[in-house]
Amino acid sequence: MKKFPLLFVSSTEQSADISRAVKAGQVRKLGPRLYTSNLKDAPDQVVRQNCFQILSLILPGVIVSHRSAIENRISPDGRIYVTADYSRILNLPGLEIVVMKGPGRIPDRDMPLLHLFTSCRERAYLENLSLSRDRGGEPKNLSRVELEERLVGILDNSGADALNGLRDRAKEIATVLDMEAEFRKFDHIIGAIQGTREAHELVSPRSVARSMHEGYDPKAVERFATLRSILASQSFRLRPMPIENLKTFYNMAFFDAYFSNFIEGTEFEVEEARKIVDSGIVPADRPADGHDILGTYRVVGSIDDMTTTPKDFDQFLNLLATRHAIILEGRPDKQPGRFKEKPNMAGATRFVEPTLVRGTLRQGFEFYRGLEEPFARALAIFFIVSDIHPFNDGNGRLARAMMNSELVAKGEARIIIPSVFRSEYIAGIKRMTRESDPTAFIKQHAHAQEFASRIDFLDIDAAIETLRGCNAFAKPEDGLVLQMPAT
């Protein structure tokens, strides 16, 4: 029995064999002269999964163009757009192929794809700025918003040289394609995005922000919006701890600073950390680590500082910079108080790019400032700082200081993360970052606040014993769990 390939086109010589194979149930017809040996999957699934292979078989030499050259997939309305020296529409199961008459291939520019070509990037952008008539609601071109978003993405990810190079290459081919008018539009958009042209014609909020040198990370902003929506829709339990006894305030601040550093890897025995804070003297063999404890305590142990929350964006930036400068005072190599100039990562997570820090902070602040409940505001401001990671180092400690400032200012108990609870705490943050699911993130912080609210911090020695009895000082690898103190 003759075997047939997955996809093939008929010819005069093969027609008799193919007819017999169809009758025998070996192959089936997908379209004019187009057959498949896949008899199990639905015809539309076969076509959509192999659309470029099919194009290569039935329309060799055409150019995948316009929106299809940028999206590199079937459009939302089930179409692929190609350019040839004729016009035609082909309908297959699950796919409409729109053939448009237009300029031929540009040698050494348009890229080969099987027996097809695909418009080079500069040609594709010019094509998508050409006049377009809707076909049943879907144009052959991407929207202006989508084009601007993609250009901003090039600028953010690859830099100005890459975007300017794209513009230069587009200029070189505009005359060949008879697309001088399209190039003028393209040139203006790129100039506006970079802030060298008037931006009044830009339509994407992201490109407008970029033109004002406040570009932002759209994925981070999506996460902020998701978290804000959940926080705004819930009511949270109040856990009052007003600043009535200064001894309680300062003792709790010590544990705030101690655990905030411990979970970042700055590990001291609790008694040694007490000596550092009480004396202000750092260990000779670990001066930088000692300054981390002192710097963090100077922020979280200041009543003035911890009762100050940002009223506007400028104050938000100022609080971030001044608190970070104090926390990392002992590490001048980390540029305390100055936003990062190089990208930073934690494991496989790459944080917001340096050029997008200010703009992403502004977007985050807009989501934060509309929240009312202290716990909601605390979690929002924590996640904004943690997710952006605006500084070279110390971002976790800063984020927790910003978070607890929101709570202290409203007479609420701080959120303290004991070292034994680190794995659960980190897992909640990762789930929010990677999956935009705030469930565990909110739950873990509520649990940590409840834990702290049940401890009497008036006597520091008694508080240490309570914390020890709850396994708070254990490490995750010790296999213990955090026990909730009795009320």
mmCIF file with all atom_site columns, N, CA and C in Angstrom, residues 1 225 241 269 339 358:
data_model
loop_
_atom_site.group_PDB
_atom_site.id
_atom_site.type_symbol
_atom_site.label_atom_id
_atom_site.label_alt_id
_atom_site.label_comp_id
_atom_site.label_asym_id
_atom_site.label_entity_id
_atom_site.label_seq_id
_atom_site.pdbx_PDB_ins_code
_atom_site.Cartn_x
_atom_site.Cartn_y
_atom_site.Cartn_z
_atom_site.occupancy
_atom_site.B_iso_or_equiv
_atom_site.pdbx_formal_charge
_atom_site.auth_seq_id
_atom_site.auth_comp_id
_atom_site.auth_asym_id
_atom_site.auth_atom_id
_atom_site.pdbx_PDB_model_num
ATOM 1  N N  . MET A 1 1   ? 0.848  -1.194 0.000  1.00 0.00 ? 1   MET A N  1
ATOM 2  C CA . MET A 1 1   ? 0.000  0.000  0.000  1.00 0.00 ? 1   MET A CA 1
ATOM 3  C C  . MET A 1 1   ? 0.886  1.248  0.000  1.00 0.00 ? 1   MET A C  1
ATOM 4  N N  . ALA A 1 225 ? -2.418 45.923 38.518 1.00 0.00 ? 225 ALA A N  1
ATOM 5  C CA . ALA A 1 225 ? -3.862 46.076 38.332 1.00 0.00 ? 225 ALA A CA 1
ATOM 6  C C  . ALA A 1 225 ? -4.612 44.878 38.902 1.00 0.00 ? 225 ALA A C  1
ATOM 7  N N  . MET A 1 241 ? -2.468 47.902 66.841 1.00 0.00 ? 241 MET A N  1
ATOM 8  C CA . MET A 1 241 ? -1.280 47.971 67.694 1.00 0.00 ? 241 MET A CA 1
ATOM 9  C C  . MET A 1 241 ? -0.791 49.414 67.673 1.00 0.00 ? 241 MET A C  1
ATOM 10 N N  . GLU A 1 269 ? 22.754 35.651 65.216 1.00 0.00 ? 269 GLU A N  1
ATOM 11 C CA . GLU A 1 269 ? 21.979 35.181 66.350 1.00 0.00 ? 269 GLU A CA 1
ATOM 12 C C  . GLU A 1 269 ? 21.255 36.387 66.938 1.00 0.00 ? 269 GLU A C  1
ATOM 13 N N  . PHE A 1 339 ? 18.592 54.876 41.989 1.00 0.00 ? 339 PHE A N  1
ATOM 14 C CA . PHE A 1 339 ? 17.984 53.810 41.203 1.00 0.00 ? 339 PHE A CA 1
ATOM 15 C C  . PHE A 1 339 ? 19.048 53.051 40.412 1.00 0.00 ? 339 PHE A C  1
ATOM 16 N N  . ARG A 1 358 ? 11.249 54.429 36.803 1.00 0.00 ? 358 ARG A N  1
ATOM 17 C CA . ARG A 1 358 ? 10.469 55.590 37.232 1.00 0.00 ? 358 ARG A CA 1
ATOM 18 C C  . ARG A 1 358 ? 9.037  55.526 36.702 1.00 0.00 ? 358 ARG A C  1
#
